[in-house]
Short mmCIF file of C-alpha atoms in Angstrom, two decimals:
data_model
loop_
_atom_site.label_atom_id
_atom_site.label_comp_id
_atom_site.label_asym_id
_atom_site.label_seq_id
_atom_site.Cartn_x
_atom_site.Cartn_y
_atom_site.Cartn_z
CA MET A 1 -17.04 -1.24 -25.85
CA VAL A 2 -14.04 -1.52 -23.72
CA ASP A 3 -11.51 0.63 -22.21
CA SER A 4 -8.80 -1.91 -21.25
CA LEU A 5 -6.93 -4.92 -22.89
CA GLU A 6 -7.78 -7.65 -20.32
CA THR A 7 -10.69 -9.15 -22.24
CA PHE A 8 -8.41 -9.80 -25.43
CA THR A 9 -6.35 -13.14 -25.87
CA GLN A 10 -3.18 -13.90 -27.79
CA GLN A 11 -5.49 -15.65 -30.27
CA ASP A 12 -7.48 -12.39 -31.00
CA PHE A 13 -4.18 -10.69 -31.54
CA LEU A 14 -2.75 -13.14 -33.90
CA TYR A 15 -6.26 -13.48 -35.79
CA PHE A 16 -6.16 -9.68 -36.25
CA ALA A 17 -2.70 -9.34 -37.52
CA ALA A 18 -3.04 -12.15 -39.91
CA GLN A 19 -6.30 -10.65 -41.44
CA ILE A 20 -4.51 -7.17 -41.77
CA GLU A 21 -1.50 -8.65 -43.44
CA ASP A 22 -3.57 -10.72 -45.82
CA TRP A 23 -5.51 -7.67 -46.83
CA TYR A 24 -2.07 -5.88 -47.48
CA PHE A 25 -0.92 -8.53 -49.86
CA GLN A 26 -3.90 -7.77 -52.08
CA ASN A 27 -4.07 -4.03 -51.47
CA LYS A 28 -0.67 -2.40 -50.83
CA ARG A 29 0.45 0.80 -52.44
CA GLU A 30 3.52 0.94 -54.29
CA LEU A 31 5.35 3.74 -53.02
CA PRO A 32 8.92 4.94 -53.80
CA TRP A 33 10.03 4.74 -49.94
CA ARG A 34 8.58 1.19 -49.62
CA ASP A 35 10.53 -2.00 -49.62
CA ILE A 36 13.69 -0.25 -49.32
CA LYS A 37 15.96 -0.23 -46.22
CA ASP A 38 17.90 3.12 -46.72
CA PRO A 39 17.15 4.85 -43.30
CA TYR A 40 17.78 8.23 -44.81
CA ARG A 41 15.20 7.87 -47.55
CA ILE A 42 12.73 6.31 -45.19
CA TRP A 43 13.34 9.12 -42.67
CA ILE A 44 12.77 11.85 -45.31
CA SER A 45 9.47 10.18 -46.37
CA GLU A 46 8.29 9.83 -42.75
CA ILE A 47 9.02 13.64 -42.13
CA ILE A 48 7.36 14.74 -45.20
CA LEU A 49 4.20 12.51 -44.52
CA GLN A 50 3.83 14.00 -40.99
CA GLN A 51 0.58 16.00 -41.24
CA THR A 52 0.59 15.39 -45.10
CA ARG A 53 -1.35 13.12 -47.22
CA VAL A 54 0.65 10.54 -49.49
CA VAL A 55 -0.99 12.05 -52.72
CA GLN A 56 0.35 15.54 -51.64
CA GLY A 57 3.69 14.33 -50.37
CA TYR A 58 4.63 11.91 -53.22
CA ASP A 59 6.14 14.51 -55.52
CA TYR A 60 7.86 16.36 -52.84
CA TYR A 61 9.54 13.16 -51.79
CA LEU A 62 10.90 12.73 -55.46
CA ARG A 63 12.11 16.33 -55.65
CA PHE A 64 13.82 16.16 -52.19
CA ILE A 65 15.76 12.95 -52.86
CA ASP A 66 16.57 14.14 -56.54
CA ARG A 67 18.17 17.34 -54.94
CA PHE A 68 19.51 15.87 -51.63
CA PRO A 69 20.25 12.17 -52.51
CA SER A 70 22.13 11.53 -49.26
CA VAL A 71 22.37 12.79 -45.93
CA GLU A 72 25.57 14.62 -46.53
CA ASP A 73 24.02 16.64 -49.65
CA LEU A 74 21.13 17.73 -47.10
CA ALA A 75 23.53 18.75 -44.24
CA LYS A 76 25.84 20.93 -46.60
CA ALA A 77 22.81 22.64 -48.23
CA ASP A 78 21.79 26.05 -47.57
CA GLU A 79 18.80 26.38 -45.20
CA ASP A 80 16.95 28.63 -47.72
CA GLU A 81 17.15 26.12 -50.34
CA VAL A 82 15.86 23.31 -48.01
CA LEU A 83 12.72 25.74 -47.14
CA LYS A 84 12.18 26.69 -50.77
CA LEU A 85 12.08 22.99 -51.75
CA TRP A 86 9.69 22.45 -48.96
CA GLN A 87 7.41 25.23 -49.83
CA GLY A 88 3.68 24.62 -50.04
CA LEU A 89 3.95 21.52 -47.63
CA GLY A 90 3.22 23.71 -44.62
CA TYR A 91 4.53 22.91 -40.85
CA TYR A 92 7.75 24.31 -41.94
CA SER A 93 9.59 23.35 -38.48
CA ARG A 94 9.62 19.78 -40.04
CA ALA A 95 12.07 21.04 -42.73
CA ARG A 96 14.03 23.10 -40.26
CA ASN A 97 14.23 20.06 -37.87
CA LEU A 98 15.25 17.72 -40.86
CA TYR A 99 18.01 20.21 -41.89
CA SER A 100 19.35 20.37 -38.24
CA ALA A 101 19.15 16.44 -37.70
CA ALA A 102 21.07 16.03 -41.08
CA LYS A 103 23.95 17.93 -39.63
CA SER A 104 24.13 16.11 -36.28
CA ILE A 105 24.02 12.63 -38.40
CA VAL A 106 26.82 13.75 -40.44
CA GLU A 107 28.72 14.84 -37.21
CA ARG A 108 28.15 11.46 -35.62
CA GLY A 109 29.39 9.63 -38.82
CA GLU A 110 26.48 7.42 -39.78
CA PHE A 111 22.57 7.30 -39.38
CA PRO A 112 21.42 5.85 -35.87
CA THR A 113 20.74 2.24 -36.07
CA ASN A 114 18.76 1.71 -32.83
CA TYR A 115 15.22 3.12 -31.71
CA LYS A 116 16.64 5.17 -28.92
CA GLU A 117 19.13 6.95 -30.90
CA ILE A 118 16.76 7.53 -33.69
CA ARG A 119 14.18 8.98 -31.29
CA MET A 120 16.93 11.40 -30.17
CA LEU A 121 17.03 13.05 -33.56
CA LYS A 122 15.43 16.59 -33.83
CA GLY A 123 11.90 16.43 -35.01
CA VAL A 124 11.51 12.77 -34.45
CA GLY A 125 8.77 11.34 -32.13
CA ASP A 126 7.74 7.89 -31.02
CA TYR A 127 5.85 7.20 -34.27
CA THR A 128 8.46 8.22 -36.53
CA ALA A 129 11.06 6.43 -34.58
CA ALA A 130 9.22 3.36 -34.67
CA ALA A 131 8.60 3.78 -38.43
CA ILE A 132 12.41 4.11 -39.09
CA ALA A 133 13.44 1.47 -36.85
CA SER A 134 11.03 -1.16 -38.14
CA PHE A 135 11.13 -0.25 -41.98
CA ALA A 136 15.04 0.34 -42.20
CA TYR A 137 16.18 -2.47 -39.69
CA ASN A 138 13.14 -4.60 -38.99
CA LEU A 139 13.17 -3.88 -35.41
CA PRO A 140 10.10 -4.75 -33.35
CA TYR A 141 8.56 -1.27 -32.78
CA ALA A 142 4.85 -0.79 -33.48
CA VAL A 143 3.79 2.39 -35.06
CA VAL A 144 0.90 4.62 -33.78
CA ASP A 145 -0.40 7.31 -36.12
CA GLY A 146 -3.86 8.64 -36.68
CA ASN A 147 -4.74 5.55 -39.07
CA VAL A 148 -3.68 3.02 -36.50
CA TYR A 149 -5.64 4.90 -33.78
CA ARG A 150 -8.79 4.72 -35.95
CA VAL A 151 -8.34 0.89 -36.75
CA LEU A 152 -7.63 -0.29 -33.39
CA ALA A 153 -10.12 1.96 -31.87
CA ARG A 154 -13.12 0.59 -34.16
CA TYR A 155 -11.99 -2.90 -34.30
CA TRP A 156 -11.35 -3.66 -30.65
CA GLY A 157 -14.23 -1.16 -29.61
CA ILE A 158 -11.94 0.91 -27.45
CA THR A 159 -13.36 4.20 -25.97
CA ALA A 160 -10.51 5.63 -24.04
CA PRO A 161 -9.78 8.88 -25.59
CA ILE A 162 -6.67 9.10 -27.93
CA ASP A 163 -5.65 12.55 -26.68
CA THR A 164 -5.10 11.61 -23.15
CA THR A 165 -2.17 10.07 -21.31
CA LYS A 166 -4.14 6.95 -20.43
CA GLY A 167 -5.55 6.41 -23.72
CA LYS A 168 -2.18 6.89 -25.59
CA LYS A 169 -0.65 4.38 -23.37
CA LEU A 170 -3.54 2.02 -23.92
CA PHE A 171 -3.10 2.03 -27.63
CA ALA A 172 0.65 1.95 -27.62
CA SER A 173 0.54 -1.16 -25.60
CA LEU A 174 -2.46 -2.76 -27.83
CA ALA A 175 -0.24 -1.91 -30.91
CA GLN A 176 2.87 -3.42 -29.49
CA ASP A 177 0.89 -6.55 -28.41
CA LEU A 178 -0.36 -6.85 -31.91
CA LEU A 179 3.02 -6.47 -33.74
CA ASP A 180 4.25 -9.24 -35.94
CA LYS A 181 7.57 -9.49 -34.18
CA LYS A 182 8.90 -11.68 -37.23
CA ASN A 183 7.81 -9.25 -39.81
CA PRO A 184 7.25 -5.85 -38.02
CA ALA A 185 8.08 -3.73 -41.21
CA GLN A 186 5.40 -5.60 -43.17
CA TYR A 187 2.84 -5.63 -40.39
CA ASN A 188 3.26 -1.92 -39.69
CA GLN A 189 2.84 -0.77 -43.37
CA ALA A 190 -0.05 -3.13 -43.64
CA LEU A 191 -1.85 -1.61 -40.55
CA MET A 192 -1.17 1.96 -41.90
CA ASP A 193 -2.22 1.25 -45.49
CA PHE A 194 -5.64 -0.52 -44.11
CA GLY A 195 -6.21 2.55 -42.16
CA ALA A 196 -5.60 4.89 -45.08
CA LEU A 197 -7.36 2.86 -47.69
CA GLN A 198 -10.02 0.62 -46.12
CA CYS A 199 -10.91 1.96 -42.60
CA VAL A 200 -10.92 5.48 -43.61
CA PRO A 201 -12.23 8.35 -41.34
CA ASN A 202 -15.61 9.16 -43.12
CA SER A 203 -18.02 6.64 -44.61
CA PRO A 204 -15.66 3.52 -44.77
CA ASN A 205 -16.96 0.56 -46.90
CA CYS A 206 -17.54 -1.77 -43.95
CA ASN A 207 -19.49 -4.24 -45.97
CA GLU A 208 -16.38 -5.14 -47.97
CA CYS A 209 -14.09 -5.24 -44.88
CA PRO A 210 -12.51 -8.48 -44.03
CA LEU A 211 -12.47 -7.63 -40.33
CA GLN A 212 -16.10 -6.96 -40.40
CA GLU A 213 -17.13 -10.09 -38.63
CA ASN A 214 -15.38 -9.24 -35.29
CA CYS A 215 -15.27 -5.53 -35.51
CA VAL A 216 -16.84 -4.07 -32.32
CA ALA A 217 -17.72 -0.74 -33.93
CA PHE A 218 -19.51 -2.31 -37.11
CA LEU A 219 -21.22 -4.90 -34.86
CA GLU A 220 -22.47 -2.10 -32.43
CA THR A 221 -22.98 0.60 -35.19
CA SER A 222 -20.57 2.98 -33.64
CA VAL A 223 -18.14 3.31 -36.35
CA SER A 224 -18.45 7.00 -36.76
CA SER A 225 -17.97 7.76 -33.11
CA LEU A 226 -14.70 6.13 -32.88
CA PRO A 227 -11.72 6.91 -32.17
CA VAL A 228 -12.82 9.14 -29.29
CA LYS A 229 -11.17 12.62 -28.30
CA SER A 230 -11.59 14.11 -24.98
CA LYS A 231 -11.58 17.74 -26.10
CA LYS A 232 -11.79 19.95 -28.95
CA THR A 233 -9.15 22.64 -29.54
CA ALA A 234 -10.42 26.10 -29.53
CA ILE A 235 -9.94 27.93 -33.02
CA ARG A 236 -8.56 31.42 -33.03
CA THR A 237 -9.46 33.93 -35.80
CA ARG A 238 -6.70 36.51 -36.64
CA PHE A 239 -7.01 39.46 -39.08
CA LEU A 240 -4.08 40.13 -41.14
CA VAL A 241 -3.09 42.83 -43.56
CA TYR A 242 -0.26 42.54 -45.83
CA LEU A 243 1.44 45.43 -47.64
CA TYR A 244 3.40 44.50 -50.83
CA ILE A 245 5.64 47.63 -50.93
CA ARG A 246 7.41 48.24 -54.22
CA CYS A 247 9.84 50.93 -54.95
CA GLY A 248 10.99 50.89 -58.51
CA ASN A 249 12.02 47.48 -59.33
CA ARG A 250 12.45 46.52 -55.65
CA ILE A 251 10.04 45.02 -53.06
CA LEU A 252 10.32 45.05 -49.27
CA LEU A 253 10.56 41.66 -47.62
CA HIS A 254 11.25 40.26 -44.09
CA ARG A 255 12.48 36.98 -42.91
CA ARG A 256 10.29 35.76 -40.01
CA GLU A 257 12.33 35.03 -36.91
CA ARG A 258 12.77 32.04 -34.57
CA GLY A 259 9.65 30.69 -32.50
CA ASP A 260 7.18 31.32 -35.40
CA ILE A 261 5.28 28.70 -37.42
CA TRP A 262 6.82 30.28 -40.55
CA GLN A 263 10.15 30.83 -39.19
CA GLY A 264 12.71 31.32 -41.82
CA LEU A 265 10.10 32.12 -44.50
CA TYR A 266 10.09 35.59 -46.22
CA GLU A 267 7.04 37.88 -46.58
CA PRO A 268 5.92 41.43 -47.06
CA LEU A 269 4.98 43.95 -44.52
CA LEU A 270 2.42 42.42 -42.17
CA ILE A 271 0.23 44.29 -39.77
CA GLU A 272 -2.32 42.42 -37.32
CA PHE A 273 -5.63 43.87 -36.21
CA SER A 274 -8.21 42.70 -33.70
CA GLU A 275 -10.98 42.99 -36.41
CA PRO A 276 -11.26 43.80 -40.18
CA ALA A 277 -9.53 47.06 -40.87
CA ASP A 278 -10.31 49.63 -43.50
CA LEU A 279 -7.67 51.58 -45.47
CA PRO A 280 -7.54 54.70 -43.51
CA LEU A 281 -6.78 52.85 -40.16
CA ILE A 282 -4.06 50.78 -42.23
CA ILE A 283 -2.39 53.92 -43.45
CA GLN A 284 -2.39 55.34 -39.92
CA LYS A 285 -0.80 52.25 -38.68
CA VAL A 286 2.23 52.48 -41.02
CA ASN A 287 4.82 55.30 -41.52
CA LEU A 288 4.96 55.49 -45.13
CA PRO A 289 5.31 58.74 -47.43
CA LYS A 290 2.02 60.36 -47.72
CA GLU A 291 2.16 60.14 -51.55
CA SER A 292 2.20 56.41 -51.51
CA ALA A 293 -0.47 54.64 -53.67
CA PHE A 294 -2.28 51.84 -52.22
CA ARG A 295 -4.28 49.28 -54.45
CA LEU A 296 -6.31 46.44 -52.95
CA ALA A 297 -5.30 43.04 -54.28
CA VAL A 298 -6.98 40.55 -51.93
CA LYS A 299 -9.92 41.26 -49.43
CA GLY A 300 -11.03 39.09 -46.57
CA MET A 301 -9.20 35.78 -47.96
CA LYS A 302 -9.71 32.98 -45.55
CA HIS A 303 -6.64 30.76 -44.73
CA VAL A 304 -7.03 27.87 -42.30
CA LEU A 305 -4.26 26.53 -40.19
CA THR A 306 -4.56 23.82 -37.66
CA HIS A 307 -5.96 25.92 -34.64
CA GLN A 308 -6.22 29.10 -36.52
CA VAL A 309 -8.30 30.91 -39.06
CA LEU A 310 -6.53 33.92 -40.78
CA ILE A 311 -8.69 36.47 -42.53
CA VAL A 312 -6.37 38.32 -44.80
CA ASP A 313 -6.33 41.49 -46.79
CA CYS A 314 -3.36 42.55 -48.98
CA TYR A 315 -2.60 45.87 -50.78
CA GLU A 316 0.09 46.78 -53.40
CA VAL A 317 1.87 49.89 -52.38
CA ASP A 318 3.96 51.94 -54.69
CA LEU A 319 6.54 54.29 -53.25
CA THR A 320 8.14 57.25 -54.81
CA GLU A 321 11.27 56.88 -52.58
CA PHE A 322 12.81 54.32 -50.41
CA THR A 323 11.97 54.16 -46.73
CA THR A 324 13.42 52.32 -43.97
CA ILE A 325 11.47 49.87 -41.81
CA GLU A 326 13.32 47.82 -39.12
CA LYS A 327 14.06 44.10 -39.96
CA TYR A 328 12.72 44.67 -43.60
CA SER A 329 15.03 44.85 -46.54
CA PHE A 330 14.30 45.68 -50.27
CA ILE A 331 15.27 43.02 -52.66
CA PRO A 332 14.86 42.95 -56.59
CA GLU A 333 11.37 41.96 -57.26
CA LYS A 334 12.54 39.59 -60.25
CA GLU A 335 14.48 37.69 -57.55
CA ARG A 336 11.22 37.00 -55.37
CA GLY A 337 10.84 33.35 -56.31
CA ASN A 338 14.59 32.89 -54.62
CA TYR A 339 13.04 33.50 -51.31
CA PRO A 340 11.05 30.83 -49.63
CA ALA A 341 7.57 31.70 -48.75
CA SER A 342 4.49 30.19 -47.13
CA LYS A 343 1.55 28.98 -49.13
CA LEU A 344 -0.47 32.01 -48.11
CA VAL A 345 2.11 34.42 -49.22
CA GLU A 346 2.38 32.75 -52.63
CA GLN A 347 -1.29 33.22 -53.13
CA LEU A 348 -0.92 36.82 -52.28
CA TYR A 349 2.09 37.06 -54.93
CA GLU A 350 -0.04 35.48 -57.46
CA ALA A 351 -3.08 38.24 -56.66
CA ILE A 352 -0.38 40.99 -56.96
CA ASP A 353 0.79 39.74 -60.21
CA ASN A 354 -2.85 39.48 -61.52
CA LEU A 355 -3.08 43.31 -60.88
CA LYS A 356 -0.47 44.12 -63.57
#
């Protein structure tokens, strides 16, 4: 195991890159955003694939490009429509940043053509900027994502934690040293595909890996322990109760505000408790007419986010007269589908519909 690059030679780097690219020629995935040079479409694909597997993002990409074939089309759209098209992908800040960046690109008159300016787009980090720069313009910038961390850590036996400043600098430096400067786009795609298909997180098929002979993790039987993370993020449990309030043919919705993970998305009335709550406590918490009829639709549903576990109850509430709740508005229930919502809320809608 190593925690520096001093023991590696240029010949080691060249051999690794050649093996990765040879593997790629035989195993590359055919994807609609691959082997194109349109920076807009590459950008869309990379933002969609942040925190999203290819199999899940594939159809979203096709629908997004069909609806917004150019950055101009995206920039002039309504934000609600963008969020609605994104619905189900999660991490909605990606969609909001995409929309904001599209407007800035149109204002400047063209998509940026160098790494520094691409990196300045809202929602674009080091990895995404490197991907766009190399794939669209063949510029020599190495990508470093989860797949790359895993392949490099295992092959070179690097124990430096990937979630520390030292570790990130080490991997970024190694990735740049390994980069095929003549074919950066091809090499970057090869390395990412290798991590996604061959050097997978759990139970990789090391016996059929072309890098097996020189892979430190394989030779030292440490594949499962690499890459290393220095700390584990604490998971927070929250108890949420949603009230799907209906009066006649209208329902009460609220648009979540700035600074929230579901910013810009719509949802029914939400109450949060420190522990599971029974109906009398819930009724006590809300100021609704006494004759309101409550019906349980969901009890104790678990919804897992990156660093949170949500335990969710949902009640259908029928009112005999309209009531006023600050920041909430009644909308025609039949128009509910026009309002972008989180995956969680969509599941609650389905449960409510099944009560009928």
